PDB file of C-alpha atoms and ligand atoms in Angstrom:
ATOM      1  CA  UNK A   1     132.629 128.472 123.294  1.00 69.00           C
ATOM      2  CA  UNK A   2     132.614 130.946 120.568  1.00 77.00           C
ATOM      3  CA  UNK A   3     129.820 133.713 120.859  1.00 83.00           C
ATOM      4  CA  UNK A   4     127.810 133.537 117.549  1.00 86.00           C
ATOM      5  CA  UNK A   5     127.277 137.376 117.911  1.00 92.00           C
ATOM      6  CA  UNK A   6     130.817 138.318 118.765  1.00 98.00           C
ATOM      7  CA  UNK A   7     132.744 139.955 116.009  1.00 98.00           C
ATOM      8  CA  UNK A   8     136.066 139.117 117.491  1.00 98.00           C
ATOM      9  CA  UNK A   9     135.149 135.369 117.709  1.00 98.00           C
ATOM     10  CA  UNK A  10     134.330 135.654 113.873  1.00 98.00           C
ATOM     11  CA  UNK A  11     137.614 137.256 113.214  1.00 97.00           C
ATOM     12  CA  UNK A  12     139.361 134.473 115.120  1.00 98.00           C
ATOM     13  CA  UNK A  13     137.375 131.956 113.239  1.00 97.00           C
ATOM     14  CA  UNK A  14     138.268 133.460 109.947  1.00 97.00           C
ATOM     15  CA  UNK A  15     134.612 134.416 109.219  1.00 97.00           C
ATOM     16  CA  UNK A  16     135.262 138.134 109.118  1.00 97.00           C
ATOM     17  CA  UNK A  17     138.214 139.754 107.427  1.00 96.00           C
ATOM     18  CA  UNK A  18     141.019 141.059 109.482  1.00 94.00           C
ATOM     19  CA  UNK A  19     144.685 142.240 108.964  1.00 94.00           C
ATOM     20  CA  UNK A  20     146.305 139.712 111.117  1.00 94.00           C
ATOM     21  CA  UNK A  21     149.876 140.431 112.512  1.00 94.00           C
ATOM     22  CA  UNK A  22     150.495 137.817 115.009  1.00 94.00           C
ATOM     23  CA  UNK A  23     148.872 134.496 116.165  1.00 96.00           C
ATOM     24  CA  UNK A  24     149.765 131.583 118.384  1.00 97.00           C
ATOM     25  CA  UNK A  25     147.732 128.685 119.943  1.00 98.00           C
ATOM     26  CA  UNK A  26     145.846 130.909 122.300  1.00 98.00           C
ATOM     27  CA  UNK A  27     145.836 134.372 120.763  1.00 98.00           C
ATOM     28  CA  UNK A  28     145.383 136.466 117.625  1.00 97.00           C
ATOM     29  CA  UNK A  29     146.467 140.014 116.880  1.00 96.00           C
ATOM     30  CA  UNK A  30     144.943 142.109 114.210  1.00 96.00           C
ATOM     31  CA  UNK A  31     144.816 145.816 113.184  1.00 95.00           C
ATOM     32  CA  UNK A  32     142.073 148.035 114.638  1.00 93.00           C
ATOM     33  CA  UNK A  33     139.854 149.361 111.829  1.00 94.00           C
ATOM     34  CA  UNK A  34     139.841 152.758 113.579  1.00 92.00           C
ATOM     35  CA  UNK A  35     143.430 153.248 114.449  1.00 91.00           C
ATOM     36  CA  UNK A  36     144.367 155.744 116.988  1.00 92.00           C
ATOM     37  CA  UNK A  37     147.892 155.854 115.622  1.00 91.00           C
ATOM     38  CA  UNK A  38     149.799 154.136 112.800  1.00 92.00           C
ATOM     39  CA  UNK A  39     150.124 150.419 113.789  1.00 93.00           C
ATOM     40  CA  UNK A  40     147.312 150.361 116.354  1.00 94.00           C
ATOM     41  CA  UNK A  41     146.551 146.578 116.908  1.00 95.00           C
ATOM     42  CA  UNK A  42     144.215 144.544 119.069  1.00 96.00           C
ATOM     43  CA  UNK A  43     145.214 141.306 120.773  1.00 97.00           C
ATOM     44  CA  UNK A  44     142.538 138.787 121.748  1.00 98.00           C
ATOM     45  CA  UNK A  45     142.325 135.389 123.261  1.00 98.00           C
ATOM     46  CA  UNK A  46     141.057 132.801 120.823  1.00 98.00           C
ATOM     47  CA  UNK A  47     138.724 131.612 123.430  1.00 98.00           C
ATOM     48  CA  UNK A  48     135.846 134.052 124.101  1.00 98.00           C
ATOM     49  CA  UNK A  49     135.879 135.778 127.460  1.00 98.00           C
ATOM     50  CA  UNK A  50     133.735 138.947 128.006  1.00 98.00           C
ATOM     51  CA  UNK A  51     136.255 141.062 129.777  1.00 98.00           C
ATOM     52  CA  UNK A  52     139.005 141.523 132.268  1.00 98.00           C
ATOM     53  CA  UNK A  53     136.877 140.283 135.059  1.00 98.00           C
ATOM     54  CA  UNK A  54     135.900 137.120 133.327  1.00 98.00           C
ATOM     55  CA  UNK A  55     139.011 135.957 131.569  1.00 98.00           C
ATOM     56  CA  UNK A  56     140.928 132.967 132.841  1.00 98.00           C
ATOM     57  CA  UNK A  57     144.473 133.758 134.249  1.00 98.00           C
ATOM     58  CA  UNK A  58     146.254 131.648 131.665  1.00 98.00           C
ATOM     59  CA  UNK A  59     144.398 133.213 128.834  1.00 98.00           C
ATOM     60  CA  UNK A  60     145.149 136.753 130.195  1.00 98.00           C
ATOM     61  CA  UNK A  61     148.779 135.792 130.515  1.00 98.00           C
ATOM     62  CA  UNK A  62     148.960 134.490 126.991  1.00 98.00           C
ATOM     63  CA  UNK A  63     147.169 137.609 125.705  1.00 98.00           C
ATOM     64  CA  UNK A  64     149.584 139.944 127.517  1.00 98.00           C
ATOM     65  CA  UNK A  65     152.610 138.041 126.211  1.00 98.00           C
ATOM     66  CA  UNK A  66     151.269 138.465 122.655  1.00 97.00           C
ATOM     67  CA  UNK A  67     150.664 142.142 123.275  1.00 97.00           C
ATOM     68  CA  UNK A  68     154.241 142.299 124.331  1.00 97.00           C
ATOM     69  CA  UNK A  69     155.376 140.702 121.116  1.00 95.00           C
ATOM     70  CA  UNK A  70     153.353 143.224 119.070  1.00 95.00           C
ATOM     71  CA  UNK A  71     154.689 146.038 121.064  1.00 95.00           C
ATOM     72  CA  UNK A  72     158.246 145.043 120.447  1.00 95.00           C
ATOM     73  CA  UNK A  73     157.513 144.760 116.662  1.00 94.00           C
ATOM     74  CA  UNK A  74     155.933 148.220 116.662  1.00 93.00           C
ATOM     75  CA  UNK A  75     159.098 149.552 118.428  1.00 93.00           C
ATOM     76  CA  UNK A  76     161.461 147.767 115.916  1.00 93.00           C
ATOM     77  CA  UNK A  77     159.669 147.788 112.636  1.00 93.00           C
ATOM     78  CA  UNK A  78     157.461 150.896 112.870  1.00 92.00           C
ATOM     79  CA  UNK A  79     159.989 152.848 114.862  1.00 93.00           C
ATOM     80  CA  UNK A  80     157.512 153.619 117.502  1.00 94.00           C
ATOM     81  CA  UNK A  81     158.908 155.762 120.303  1.00 97.00           C
ATOM     82  CA  UNK A  82     156.585 154.253 122.899  1.00 97.00           C
ATOM     83  CA  UNK A  83     153.553 152.073 123.192  1.00 96.00           C
ATOM     84  CA  UNK A  84     150.341 152.325 125.214  1.00 96.00           C
ATOM     85  CA  UNK A  85     148.579 149.119 126.177  1.00 97.00           C
ATOM     86  CA  UNK A  86     144.954 149.788 126.919  1.00 96.00           C
ATOM     87  CA  UNK A  87     142.134 147.497 128.097  1.00 97.00           C
ATOM     88  CA  UNK A  88     138.702 148.852 128.594  1.00 96.00           C
ATOM     89  CA  UNK A  89     136.419 146.759 130.953  1.00 97.00           C
ATOM     90  CA  UNK A  90     132.789 147.518 130.959  1.00 96.00           C
ATOM     91  CA  UNK A  91     130.699 150.145 129.390  1.00 95.00           C
ATOM     92  CA  UNK A  92     131.657 152.890 131.818  1.00 95.00           C
ATOM     93  CA  UNK A  93     135.271 152.338 130.796  1.00 94.00           C
ATOM     94  CA  UNK A  94     134.178 152.614 127.173  1.00 92.00           C
ATOM     95  CA  UNK A  95     134.329 148.840 126.228  1.00 96.00           C
ATOM     96  CA  UNK A  96     132.345 148.490 123.074  1.00 96.00           C
ATOM     97  CA  UNK A  97     133.319 144.942 121.913  1.00 97.00           C
ATOM     98  CA  UNK A  98     132.704 142.456 124.688  1.00 98.00           C
ATOM     99  CA  UNK A  99     135.442 139.914 123.852  1.00 98.00           C
ATOM    100  CA  UNK A 100     138.526 140.688 125.910  1.00 98.00           C
ATOM    101  CA  UNK A 101     141.237 142.569 124.007  1.00 98.00           C
ATOM    102  CA  UNK A 102     144.195 144.623 124.626  1.00 97.00           C
ATOM    103  CA  UNK A 103     144.930 147.656 122.480  1.00 95.00           C
ATOM    104  CA  UNK A 104     148.524 147.970 121.411  1.00 95.00           C
ATOM    105  CA  UNK A 105     148.834 151.595 120.511  1.00 94.00           C
ATOM    106  CA  UNK A 106     152.334 152.656 119.076  1.00 94.00           C
ATOM    107  CA  UNK A 107     153.254 156.087 120.095  1.00 96.00           C
ATOM    108  CA  UNK A 108     155.405 158.556 118.141  1.00 93.00           C
ATOM    109  CA  UNK A 109     157.155 161.555 119.709  1.00 96.00           C
ATOM    110  CA  UNK A 110     154.946 164.421 119.091  1.00 94.00           C
ATOM    111  CA  UNK A 111     152.071 162.432 117.770  1.00 94.00           C
ATOM    112  CA  UNK A 112     148.707 164.200 118.111  1.00 92.00           C
ATOM    113  CA  UNK A 113     146.886 161.526 120.141  1.00 93.00           C
ATOM    114  CA  UNK A 114     145.216 162.772 123.275  1.00 89.00           C
ATOM    115  CA  UNK A 115     144.285 159.939 125.601  1.00 85.00           C
ATOM    116  CA  UNK A 116     141.350 160.753 127.902  1.00 77.00           C
ATOM    117  CA  UNK A 117     143.514 160.759 131.020  1.00 71.00           C
ATOM    118  CA  UNK A 118     146.472 163.170 131.312  1.00 69.00           C
ATOM    119  CA  UNK A 119     148.333 162.474 134.550  1.00 67.00           C
ATOM    120  CA  UNK A 120     148.163 165.291 137.096  1.00 80.00           C
ATOM    121  CA  UNK A 121     148.945 165.170 140.830  1.00 86.00           C
ATOM    122  CA  UNK A 122     145.961 163.867 142.681  1.00 87.00           C
ATOM    123  CA  UNK A 123     144.612 164.446 146.206  1.00 89.00           C
ATOM    124  CA  UNK A 124     146.752 162.440 148.640  1.00 93.00           C
ATOM    125  CA  UNK A 125     143.883 161.786 151.034  1.00 93.00           C
ATOM    126  CA  UNK A 126     141.545 160.624 148.269  1.00 92.00           C
ATOM    127  CA  UNK A 127     144.299 158.363 146.947  1.00 88.00           C
ATOM    128  CA  UNK A 128     144.887 156.837 150.346  1.00 89.00           C
ATOM    129  CA  UNK A 129     141.213 156.379 150.954  1.00 86.00           C
ATOM    130  CA  UNK A 130     140.838 154.541 147.735  1.00 86.00           C
ATOM    131  CA  UNK A 131     143.847 152.429 148.458  1.00 88.00           C
ATOM    132  CA  UNK A 132     142.311 151.504 151.882  1.00 87.00           C
ATOM    133  CA  UNK A 133     139.256 150.300 150.171  1.00 85.00           C
ATOM    134  CA  UNK A 134     141.051 148.382 147.594  1.00 79.00           C
ATOM    135  CA  UNK A 135     143.012 146.630 150.395  1.00 82.00           C
ATOM    136  CA  UNK A 136     140.040 145.791 152.482  1.00 87.00           C
ATOM    137  CA  UNK A 137     138.352 142.277 152.261  1.00 78.00           C
ATOM    138  CA  UNK A 138     134.921 143.609 151.354  1.00 70.00           C
ATOM    139  CA  UNK A 139     131.870 141.407 150.675  1.00 69.00           C
ATOM    140  CA  UNK A 140     131.588 140.460 146.893  1.00 71.00           C
ATOM    141  CA  UNK A 141     129.633 142.904 144.747  1.00 71.00           C
ATOM    142  CA  UNK A 142     126.146 141.563 143.824  1.00 68.00           C
ATOM    143  CA  UNK A 143     125.969 141.114 139.918  1.00 59.00           C
TER     144      UNK A 143
HETATM  145  P1  AMP B   1     136.874 148.944 122.935  1.00 92.34           P
HETATM  146  O1  AMP B   1     136.068 150.198 122.766  1.00 92.34           O
HETATM  147  O2  AMP B   1     138.088 149.027 123.882  1.00 92.34           O
HETATM  148  O3  AMP B   1     135.876 147.788 123.177  1.00 92.34           O
HETATM  149  O4  AMP B   1     137.632 148.701 121.461  1.00 92.34           O
HETATM  150  C1  AMP B   1     136.988 147.943 120.420  1.00 92.34           C
HETATM  151  C2  AMP B   1     137.919 148.296 119.253  1.00 92.34           C
HETATM  152  O5  AMP B   1     137.521 147.368 118.247  1.00 92.34           O
HETATM  153  C3  AMP B   1     137.707 149.655 118.647  1.00 92.34           C
HETATM  154  O6  AMP B   1     138.931 150.405 118.679  1.00 92.34           O
HETATM  155  C4  AMP B   1     137.184 149.458 117.179  1.00 92.34           C
HETATM  156  O7  AMP B   1     137.804 150.235 116.281  1.00 92.34           O
HETATM  157  C5  AMP B   1     137.786 147.953 117.068  1.00 92.34           C
HETATM  158  N1  AMP B   1     136.926 147.244 116.074  1.00 92.34           N
HETATM  159  C6  AMP B   1     135.665 146.995 116.050  1.00 92.34           C
HETATM  160  N2  AMP B   1     135.272 146.226 115.050  1.00 92.34           N
HETATM  161  C7  AMP B   1     136.473 145.813 114.393  1.00 92.34           C
HETATM  162  C8  AMP B   1     136.768 144.936 113.316  1.00 92.34           C
HETATM  163  N3  AMP B   1     135.878 144.321 112.591  1.00 92.34           N
HETATM  164  N4  AMP B   1     138.026 144.760 112.964  1.00 92.34           N
HETATM  165  C9  AMP B   1     139.015 145.386 113.739  1.00 92.34           C
HETATM  166  N5  AMP B   1     138.775 146.251 114.766  1.00 92.34           N
HETATM  167  C10 AMP B   1     137.596 146.377 115.122  1.00 92.34           C
HETATM  168 ZN1   ZN B   2     134.187 136.526 121.195  1.00 92.34          ZN
END
């Protein structure tokens, strides 16, 4: 069901303008209005799902396949040297639009984009402890 308050549902329905770059039965891709780099696009499922935790597996698969198509085009047509795929799930992860989307961010050698996480060696014990918690069959988290 489309969410009447969701701007991405409105883009999918053609009720809000967008610069479309790809579409298929399940997905639509359009340019981000505040691009991080040249060619920054968003890929969304046509069917509204709030976020990564809620989206159905086949919708997620279709959206990621569409993201791959857009990434390939960024590589071929924009001559991107690399691509970041980003999904933000939840406010703490900086999600601002609550219709699942994947950012396809073309990267160019030497571009000035600074993503908030720069890989640096972590603490091995903390990594192992987090891994153990991820592997454990914990009780479901209350909503
Ligand atoms: P996020 O913070 O991961 O939820 O990303 C939401 C993204 O949607 C941001 O990068 C916005 O610039 C982008 N955005 C918001 N409104 C529109 C719109 N009407 N058309 C295209 N992109 C949008
Ligand atoms: Zn929506």
